[in-house]
Coordinates of C-alpha atoms and ligand atoms in Angstrom, one line a residue:
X502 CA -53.0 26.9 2.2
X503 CA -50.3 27.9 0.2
X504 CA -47.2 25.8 -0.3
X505 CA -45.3 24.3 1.9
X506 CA -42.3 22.5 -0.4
X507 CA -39.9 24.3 -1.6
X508 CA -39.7 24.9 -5.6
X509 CA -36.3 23.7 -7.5
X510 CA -33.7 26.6 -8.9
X511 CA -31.4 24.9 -11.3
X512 CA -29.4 28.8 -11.9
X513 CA -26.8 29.8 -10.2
X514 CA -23.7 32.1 -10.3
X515 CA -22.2 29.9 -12.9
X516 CA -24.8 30.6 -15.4
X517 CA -24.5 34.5 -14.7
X518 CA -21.0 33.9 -15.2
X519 CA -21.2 32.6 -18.5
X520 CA -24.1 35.5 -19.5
X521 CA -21.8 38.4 -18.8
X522 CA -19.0 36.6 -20.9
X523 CA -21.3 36.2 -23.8
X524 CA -22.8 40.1 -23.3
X525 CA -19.1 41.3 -23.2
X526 CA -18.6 39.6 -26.3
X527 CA -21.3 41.5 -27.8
X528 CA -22.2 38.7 -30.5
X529 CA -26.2 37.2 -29.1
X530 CA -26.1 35.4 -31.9
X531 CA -23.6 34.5 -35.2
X532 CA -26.4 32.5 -37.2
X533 CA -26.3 33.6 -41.3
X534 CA -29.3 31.9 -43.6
X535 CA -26.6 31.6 -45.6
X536 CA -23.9 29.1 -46.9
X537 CA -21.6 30.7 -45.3
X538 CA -19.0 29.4 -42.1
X539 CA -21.7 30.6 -39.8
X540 CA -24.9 29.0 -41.5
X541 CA -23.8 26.5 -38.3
X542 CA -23.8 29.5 -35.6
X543 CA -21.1 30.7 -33.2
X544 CA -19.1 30.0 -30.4
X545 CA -21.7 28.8 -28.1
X546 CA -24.1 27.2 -29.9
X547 CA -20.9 24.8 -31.5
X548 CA -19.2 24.0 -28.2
X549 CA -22.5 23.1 -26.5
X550 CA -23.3 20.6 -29.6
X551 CA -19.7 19.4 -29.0
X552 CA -20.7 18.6 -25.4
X553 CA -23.6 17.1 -26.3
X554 CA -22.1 14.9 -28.5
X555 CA -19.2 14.2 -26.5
X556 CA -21.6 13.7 -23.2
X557 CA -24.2 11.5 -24.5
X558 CA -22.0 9.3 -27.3
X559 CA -23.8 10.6 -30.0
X560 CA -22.4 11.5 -33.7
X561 CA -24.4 14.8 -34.2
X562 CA -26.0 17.2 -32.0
X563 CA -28.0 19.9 -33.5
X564 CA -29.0 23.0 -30.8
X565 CA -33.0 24.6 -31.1
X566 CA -34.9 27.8 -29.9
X567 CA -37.4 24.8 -28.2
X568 CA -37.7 21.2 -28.3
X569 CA -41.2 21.4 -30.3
X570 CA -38.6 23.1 -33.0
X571 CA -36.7 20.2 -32.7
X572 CA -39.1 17.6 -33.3
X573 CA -40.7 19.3 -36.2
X574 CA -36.5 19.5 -37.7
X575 CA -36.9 15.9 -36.8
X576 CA -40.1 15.0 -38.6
X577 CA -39.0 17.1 -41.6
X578 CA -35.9 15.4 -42.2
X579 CA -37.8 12.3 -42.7
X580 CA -39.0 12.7 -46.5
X581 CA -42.6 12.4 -45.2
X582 CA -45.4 12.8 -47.8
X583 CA -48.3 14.6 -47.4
X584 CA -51.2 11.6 -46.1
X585 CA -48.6 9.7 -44.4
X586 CA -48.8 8.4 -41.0
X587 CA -46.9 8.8 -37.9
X588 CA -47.7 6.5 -34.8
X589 CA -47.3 8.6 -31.5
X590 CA -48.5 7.5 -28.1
X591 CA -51.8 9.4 -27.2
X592 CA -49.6 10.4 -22.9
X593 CA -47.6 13.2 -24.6
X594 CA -47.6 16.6 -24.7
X595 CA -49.3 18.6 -27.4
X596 CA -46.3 19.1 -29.6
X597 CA -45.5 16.0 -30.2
X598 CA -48.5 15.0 -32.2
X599 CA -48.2 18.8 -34.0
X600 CA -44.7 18.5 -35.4
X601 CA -46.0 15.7 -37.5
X602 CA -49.1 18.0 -38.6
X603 CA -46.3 20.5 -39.3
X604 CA -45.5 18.5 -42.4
X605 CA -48.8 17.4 -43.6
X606 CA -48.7 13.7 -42.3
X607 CA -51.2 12.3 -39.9
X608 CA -50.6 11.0 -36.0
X609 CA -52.0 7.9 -35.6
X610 CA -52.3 8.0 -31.8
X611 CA -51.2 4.4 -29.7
X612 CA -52.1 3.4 -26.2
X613 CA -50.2 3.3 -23.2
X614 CA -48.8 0.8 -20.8
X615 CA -50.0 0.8 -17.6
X616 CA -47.1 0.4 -15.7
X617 CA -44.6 2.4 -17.3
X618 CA -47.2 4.9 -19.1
X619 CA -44.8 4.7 -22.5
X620 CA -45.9 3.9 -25.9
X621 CA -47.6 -0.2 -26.1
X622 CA -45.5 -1.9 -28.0
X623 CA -48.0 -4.6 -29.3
X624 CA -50.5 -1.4 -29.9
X625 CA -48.1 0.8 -32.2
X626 CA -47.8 -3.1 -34.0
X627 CA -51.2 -3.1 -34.5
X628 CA -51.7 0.3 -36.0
X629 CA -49.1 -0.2 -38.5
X630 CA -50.3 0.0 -42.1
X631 CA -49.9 1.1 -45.5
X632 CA -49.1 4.7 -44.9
X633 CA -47.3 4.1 -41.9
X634 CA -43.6 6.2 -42.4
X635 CA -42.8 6.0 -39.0
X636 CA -42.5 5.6 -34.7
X637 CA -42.3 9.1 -32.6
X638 CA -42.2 7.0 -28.8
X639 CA -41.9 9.5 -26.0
X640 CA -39.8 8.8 -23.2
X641 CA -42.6 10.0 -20.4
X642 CA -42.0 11.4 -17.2
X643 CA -38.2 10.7 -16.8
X644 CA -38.3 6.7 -18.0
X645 CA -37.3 5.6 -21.7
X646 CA -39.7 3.5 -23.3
X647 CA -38.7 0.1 -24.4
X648 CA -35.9 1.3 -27.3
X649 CA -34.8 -2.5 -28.1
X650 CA -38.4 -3.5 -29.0
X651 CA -39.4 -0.4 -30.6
X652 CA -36.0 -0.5 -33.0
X653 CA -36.8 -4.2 -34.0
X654 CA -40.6 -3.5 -35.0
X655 CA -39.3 -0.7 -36.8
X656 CA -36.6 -3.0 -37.8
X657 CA -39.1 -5.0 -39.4
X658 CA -41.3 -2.7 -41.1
X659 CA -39.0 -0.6 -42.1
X660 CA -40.0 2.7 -40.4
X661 CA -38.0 5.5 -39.0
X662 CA -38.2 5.8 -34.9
X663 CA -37.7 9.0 -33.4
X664 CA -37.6 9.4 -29.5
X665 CA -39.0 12.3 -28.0
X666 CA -37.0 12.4 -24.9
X667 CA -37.6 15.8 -23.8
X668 CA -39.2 14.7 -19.9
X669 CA -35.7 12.2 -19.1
X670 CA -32.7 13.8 -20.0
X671 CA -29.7 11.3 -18.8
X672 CA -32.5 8.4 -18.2
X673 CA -31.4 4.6 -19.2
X674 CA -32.2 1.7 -20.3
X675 CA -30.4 -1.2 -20.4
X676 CA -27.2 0.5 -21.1
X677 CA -28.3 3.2 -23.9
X678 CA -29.4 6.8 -22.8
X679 CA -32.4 8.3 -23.7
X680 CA -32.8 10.0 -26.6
X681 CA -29.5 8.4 -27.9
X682 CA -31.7 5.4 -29.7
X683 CA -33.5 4.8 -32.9
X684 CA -33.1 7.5 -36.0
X685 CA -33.3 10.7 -34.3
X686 CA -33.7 11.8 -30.4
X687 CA -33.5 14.9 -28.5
X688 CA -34.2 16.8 -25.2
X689 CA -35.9 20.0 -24.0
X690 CA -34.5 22.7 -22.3
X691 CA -37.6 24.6 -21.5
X692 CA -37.9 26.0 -18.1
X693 CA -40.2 23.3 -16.6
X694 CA -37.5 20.4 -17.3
X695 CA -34.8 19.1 -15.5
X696 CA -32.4 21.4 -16.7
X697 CA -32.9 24.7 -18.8
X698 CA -32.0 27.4 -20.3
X699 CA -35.3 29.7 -20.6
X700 CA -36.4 27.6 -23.8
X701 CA -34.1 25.6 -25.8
X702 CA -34.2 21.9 -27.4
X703 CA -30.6 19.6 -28.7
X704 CA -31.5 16.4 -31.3
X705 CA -29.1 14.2 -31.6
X706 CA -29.0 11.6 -34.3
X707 CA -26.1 9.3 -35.8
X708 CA -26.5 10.0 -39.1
X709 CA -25.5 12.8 -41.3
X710 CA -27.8 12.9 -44.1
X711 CA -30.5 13.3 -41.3
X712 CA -28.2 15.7 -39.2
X713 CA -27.8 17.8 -42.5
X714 CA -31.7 18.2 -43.3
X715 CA -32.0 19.7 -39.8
X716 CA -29.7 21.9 -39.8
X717 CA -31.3 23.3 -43.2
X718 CA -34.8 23.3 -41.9
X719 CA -33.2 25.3 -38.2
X720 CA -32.3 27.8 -40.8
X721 CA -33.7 28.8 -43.8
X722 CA -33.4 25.2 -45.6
X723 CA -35.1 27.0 -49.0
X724 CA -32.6 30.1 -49.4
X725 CA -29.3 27.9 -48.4
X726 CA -29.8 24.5 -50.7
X727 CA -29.8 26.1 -53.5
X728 CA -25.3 25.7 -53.2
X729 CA -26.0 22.0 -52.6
X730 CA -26.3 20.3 -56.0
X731 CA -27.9 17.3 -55.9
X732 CA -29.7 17.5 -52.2
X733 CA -33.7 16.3 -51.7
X734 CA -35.9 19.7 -51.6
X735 CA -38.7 17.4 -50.1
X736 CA -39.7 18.8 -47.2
X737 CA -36.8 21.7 -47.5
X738 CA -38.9 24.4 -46.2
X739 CA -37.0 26.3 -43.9
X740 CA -37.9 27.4 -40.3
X741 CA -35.8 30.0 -37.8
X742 CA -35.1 27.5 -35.3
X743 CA -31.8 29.2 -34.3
X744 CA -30.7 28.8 -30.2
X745 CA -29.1 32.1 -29.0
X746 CA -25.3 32.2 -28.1
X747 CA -26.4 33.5 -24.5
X748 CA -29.0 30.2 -24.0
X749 CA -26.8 27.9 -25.5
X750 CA -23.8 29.3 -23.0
X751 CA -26.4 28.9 -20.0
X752 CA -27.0 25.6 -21.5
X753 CA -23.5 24.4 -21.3
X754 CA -23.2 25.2 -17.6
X755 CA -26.3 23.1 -16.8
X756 CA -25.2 20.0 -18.8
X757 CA -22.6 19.6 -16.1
X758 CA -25.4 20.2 -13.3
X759 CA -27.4 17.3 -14.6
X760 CA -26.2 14.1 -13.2
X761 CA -26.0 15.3 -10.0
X762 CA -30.0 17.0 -10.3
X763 CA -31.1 13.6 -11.7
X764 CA -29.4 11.6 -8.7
X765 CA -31.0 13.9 -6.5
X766 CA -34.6 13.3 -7.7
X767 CA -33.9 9.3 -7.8
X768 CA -33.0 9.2 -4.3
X769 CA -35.9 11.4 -3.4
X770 CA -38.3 9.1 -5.8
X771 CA -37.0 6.2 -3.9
X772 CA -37.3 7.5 -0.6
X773 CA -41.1 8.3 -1.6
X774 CA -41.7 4.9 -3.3
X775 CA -40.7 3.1 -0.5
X776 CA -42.7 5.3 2.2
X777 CA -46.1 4.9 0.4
X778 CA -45.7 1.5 -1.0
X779 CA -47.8 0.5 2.0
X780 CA -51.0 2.6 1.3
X781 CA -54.2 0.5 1.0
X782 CA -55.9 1.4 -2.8
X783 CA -52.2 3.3 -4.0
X784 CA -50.5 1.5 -6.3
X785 CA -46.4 2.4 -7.3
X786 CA -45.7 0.9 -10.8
X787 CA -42.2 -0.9 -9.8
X788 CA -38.9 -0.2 -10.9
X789 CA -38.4 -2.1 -14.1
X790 CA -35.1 -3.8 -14.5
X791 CA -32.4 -2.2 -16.2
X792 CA -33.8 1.3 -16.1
X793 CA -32.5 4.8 -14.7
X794 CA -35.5 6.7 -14.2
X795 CA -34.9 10.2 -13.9
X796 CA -38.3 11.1 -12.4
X797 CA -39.4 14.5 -14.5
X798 CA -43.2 13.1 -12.8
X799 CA -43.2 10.8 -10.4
X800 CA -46.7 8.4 -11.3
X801 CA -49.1 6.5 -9.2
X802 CA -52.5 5.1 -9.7
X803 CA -55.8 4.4 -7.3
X804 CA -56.6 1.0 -7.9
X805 CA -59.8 0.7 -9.9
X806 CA -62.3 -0.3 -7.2
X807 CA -61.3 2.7 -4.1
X808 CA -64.3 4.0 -3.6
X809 CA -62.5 7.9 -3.0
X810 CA -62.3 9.7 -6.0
X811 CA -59.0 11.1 -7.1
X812 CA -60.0 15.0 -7.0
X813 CA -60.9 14.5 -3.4
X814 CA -57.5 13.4 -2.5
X815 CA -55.9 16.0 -4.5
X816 CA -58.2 18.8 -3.2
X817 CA -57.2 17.6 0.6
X818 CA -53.4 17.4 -0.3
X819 CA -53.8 21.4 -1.8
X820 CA -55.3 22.2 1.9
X821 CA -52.7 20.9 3.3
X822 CA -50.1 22.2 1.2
X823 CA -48.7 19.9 -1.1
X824 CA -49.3 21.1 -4.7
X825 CA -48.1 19.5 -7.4
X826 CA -50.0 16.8 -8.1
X827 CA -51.7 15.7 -11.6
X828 CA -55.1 14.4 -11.8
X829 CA -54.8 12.3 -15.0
X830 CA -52.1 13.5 -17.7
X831 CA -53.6 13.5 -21.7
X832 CA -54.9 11.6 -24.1
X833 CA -54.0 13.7 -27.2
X834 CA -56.8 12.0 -29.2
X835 CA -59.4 13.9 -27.6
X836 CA -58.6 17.1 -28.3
X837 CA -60.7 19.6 -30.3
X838 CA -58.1 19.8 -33.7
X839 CA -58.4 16.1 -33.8
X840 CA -62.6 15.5 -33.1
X841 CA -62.8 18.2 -35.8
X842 CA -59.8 17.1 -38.0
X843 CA -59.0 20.9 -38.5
X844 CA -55.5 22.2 -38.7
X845 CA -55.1 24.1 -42.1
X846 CA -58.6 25.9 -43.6
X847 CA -61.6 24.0 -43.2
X848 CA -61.1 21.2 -45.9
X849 CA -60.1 18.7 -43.2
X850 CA -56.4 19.1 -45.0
X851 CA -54.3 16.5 -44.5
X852 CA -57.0 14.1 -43.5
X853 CA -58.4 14.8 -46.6
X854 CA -56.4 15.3 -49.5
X855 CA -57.7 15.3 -53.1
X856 CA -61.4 14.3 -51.6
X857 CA -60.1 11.6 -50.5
X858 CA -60.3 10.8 -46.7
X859 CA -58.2 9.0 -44.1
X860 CA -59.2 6.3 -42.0
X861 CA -57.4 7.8 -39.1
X862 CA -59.7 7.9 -36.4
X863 CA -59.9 9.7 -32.9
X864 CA -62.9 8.6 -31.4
X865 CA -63.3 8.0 -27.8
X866 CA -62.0 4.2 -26.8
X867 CA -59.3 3.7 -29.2
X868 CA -56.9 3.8 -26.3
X869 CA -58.4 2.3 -23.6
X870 CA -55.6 2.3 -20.9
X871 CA -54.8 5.6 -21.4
X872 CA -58.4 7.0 -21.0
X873 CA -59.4 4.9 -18.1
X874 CA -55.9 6.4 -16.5
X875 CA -56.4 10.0 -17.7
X876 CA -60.5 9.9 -16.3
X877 CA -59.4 8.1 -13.4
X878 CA -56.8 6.1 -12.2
X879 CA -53.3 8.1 -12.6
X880 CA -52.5 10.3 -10.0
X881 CA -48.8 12.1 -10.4
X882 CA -46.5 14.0 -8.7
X883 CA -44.4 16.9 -10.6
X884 CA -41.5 16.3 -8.4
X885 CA -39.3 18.3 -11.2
X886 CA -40.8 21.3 -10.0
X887 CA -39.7 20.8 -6.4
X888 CA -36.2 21.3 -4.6
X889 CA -36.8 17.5 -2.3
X890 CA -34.5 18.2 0.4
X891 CA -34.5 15.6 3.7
X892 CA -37.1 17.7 5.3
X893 CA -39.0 18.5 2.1
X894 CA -39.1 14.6 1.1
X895 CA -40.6 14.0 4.7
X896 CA -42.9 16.9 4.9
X897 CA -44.2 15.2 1.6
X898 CA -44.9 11.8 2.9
X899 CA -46.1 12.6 6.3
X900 CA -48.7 14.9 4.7
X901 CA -49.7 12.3 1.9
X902 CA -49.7 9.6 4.5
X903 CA -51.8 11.4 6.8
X904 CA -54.6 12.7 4.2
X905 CA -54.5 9.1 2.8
X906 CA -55.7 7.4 5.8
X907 CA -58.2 10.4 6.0
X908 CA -59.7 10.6 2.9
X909 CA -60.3 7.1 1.8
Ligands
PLP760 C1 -41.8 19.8 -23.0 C2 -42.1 18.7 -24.0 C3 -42.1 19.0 -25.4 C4 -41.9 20.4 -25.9 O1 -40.7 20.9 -25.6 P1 -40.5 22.5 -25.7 O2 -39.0 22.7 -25.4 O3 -41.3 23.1 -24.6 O4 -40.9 23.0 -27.0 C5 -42.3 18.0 -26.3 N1 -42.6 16.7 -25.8 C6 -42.7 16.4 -24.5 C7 -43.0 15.0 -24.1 C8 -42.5 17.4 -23.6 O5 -42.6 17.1 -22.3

């Protein structure tokens, strides 16, 4: 059956608006690999920093072609060393894990919590050692992961902590938004976010040694430092990571449509929460205190012992018409790059440098919660993808209701 909600449009005749001014002006672009006034970019790419910064209380806002640009800016600006490690929660998406590869260092992948599917606290604790440079914690699925304990660990091993926050733009927690926390932070703008503008990323960060090493590595870090006396080269290999002036003017115009899109889909999770709290064998993970969730995935599990298994509900709830559902999300770990530890050539480079091997491992078990709710237990909703109106939100429930009762 084909689908029966209606799928989300965040573009309007504002956006077209602001294209046409930016075609008029004839200038796509006003980025020079150069030290030069526009080594920064034009118009557009500026003023939406500006808002950025203004927006989310941040010092520094730096504008990407994608947020997997971003983090790898981000990871770069760390001083990393070739062989050192980054701890990264195995529930993210690919490029989280890559933009530490990027610079030779090695992810160290952490479990999950069950409830709130972030990065486990205690775990990333436990996996800290020698080579351990720093924390990436992803905010997953629209809720920020627990900044306050994650800045005192790193606090007290002195690591950097970066936030990928691309899923939960505008989410909370306890006061502070997401991506706003830690050393460095930052959104995506890719089409299948909350907001976008085709593909895009902003990383924010409060400090301006940091802000300055990403703006080299967005643009040719290796031709430009060369009029900077003085600055690190580590890691000063330069990327195009420029945002066009025509995203970056679409951009701007969905900033001010955010708040009222992320309302939207908390109202809608509520509604949904509250409707199928009920269900024998579903479990919601409850609101934690303190928290806006923004709901970029809206996540359940099947408690451990229902004897249906999760594709049969899924494959019901496709007849039926409601698409959109996840059976399971990632576990990073497994993936074929890290069984074989192969990114660059065939010498198992950078889990092997100089002969000498890591003690990085990836096999099967090392995050238990994470597997158990990838093979099994988590069953998600994209609700992102989905408009959610009143009639929309009950179409949803009546269906899952209906093939609940059903199917198990
Ligand atoms: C989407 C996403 C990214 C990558 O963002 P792009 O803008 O697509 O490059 C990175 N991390 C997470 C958690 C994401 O969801």
């Amino acid at each position: 059956m084909s689908e029966i909600l209606k799928t989300f449009n965040t573009i309007g005749d504002e956006e077209l608006t602001a294209v046409s001014r930016v075609l008029k002006s004839g200038i796509l672009s006003q980025f020079v690999g150069s030290d030069t006034k526009d080594f920064m970019g034009g118009a557009e790419v500026r003023q939406l920093e500006d808002i950025c910064c203004e927006k989310f209380g941040v010092k520094h806002a730096v504008s990407v072609n994608s947020w997997t640009s971003g983090l790898i800016c981000a990871l770069g600006a760390l001083d990393l060393e070739p062989g050192d490690e980054v701890i990264v929660p195995t529930w993210t998406m690919s490029a989280s894990a890559t933009s530490i590869l990027h610079w030779n260092a090695i992810p160290v992948f952490c479990d999950i919590d069950p409830i709130t599917f972030n990065i486990d606290v205690q775990c990333a604790e436990n996996l800290i050692g020698p080579k351990t440079k720093a924390i990436m914690a992803v905010d997953i699925f629209g809720l920020p992961a627990d900044w306050m304990k994650l800045e005192a660990l790193c606090k007290r091993y002195n690591l950097k902590l970066i936030f990928d926050s691309a899923q939960s733009p505008g989410a909370m927690r306890q006061g502070e938004i997401a991506g706003t926390r830690g050393d460095i932070g930052g959104y995506s703008l890719n089409y299948h976010k909350h907001i976008h503008c085709g593909e895009g990323g902003l990383i924010f960060t409060d400090d301006a040694q940091l802000h300055e090493r990403m703006c080299l590595i967005r643009n040719h870090a290796e031709a430009v430092i060369a009029k900077r006396p003085g600055a690190s080269l580590n890691n000063m290999l330069g990327y195009n990571f420029r945002l066009g002036e025509i995203e970056a003017a679409i951009a701007k115009v969905q900033f001010t449509k955010l708040d009222d899109i992320i309302s939207q889909r908390i109202s809608a999770a509520e509604i949904i929460s509250n409707e199928l709290s009920d269900l024998p064998g579903l479990i919601i993970p409850p609101k934690e205190k303190e928290t806006k969730h923004v709901y970029y995935v809206f996540g359940m599990l099947l408690e451990n012992d229902l004897q249906t298994s999760r594709k049969d509900i899924i494959t019901e709830l496709n007849s039926e018409g409601i698409f959109g559902l996840m059976d399971g999300y990632a576990n990073i770990h497994q993936l074929p790059m890290y069984q074989a530890k192969i990114a660059y050539g065939n010498g198992n480079f950078p889990w092997v440098i100089d002969g000498k091997a890591s003690e990085v491992t990836y096999t099967k078990g090392i995050c238990p919660v994470a597997e158990l709710l990838h093979d099994r237990l988590f069953l998600g909703f994209e609700m992102c993808k989905y408009q959610l109106d009143e009639q929309d939100i009950e179409k949803f429930i009546n269906v899952f209701r209906e093939v609940w009762y059903r199917v198990t």
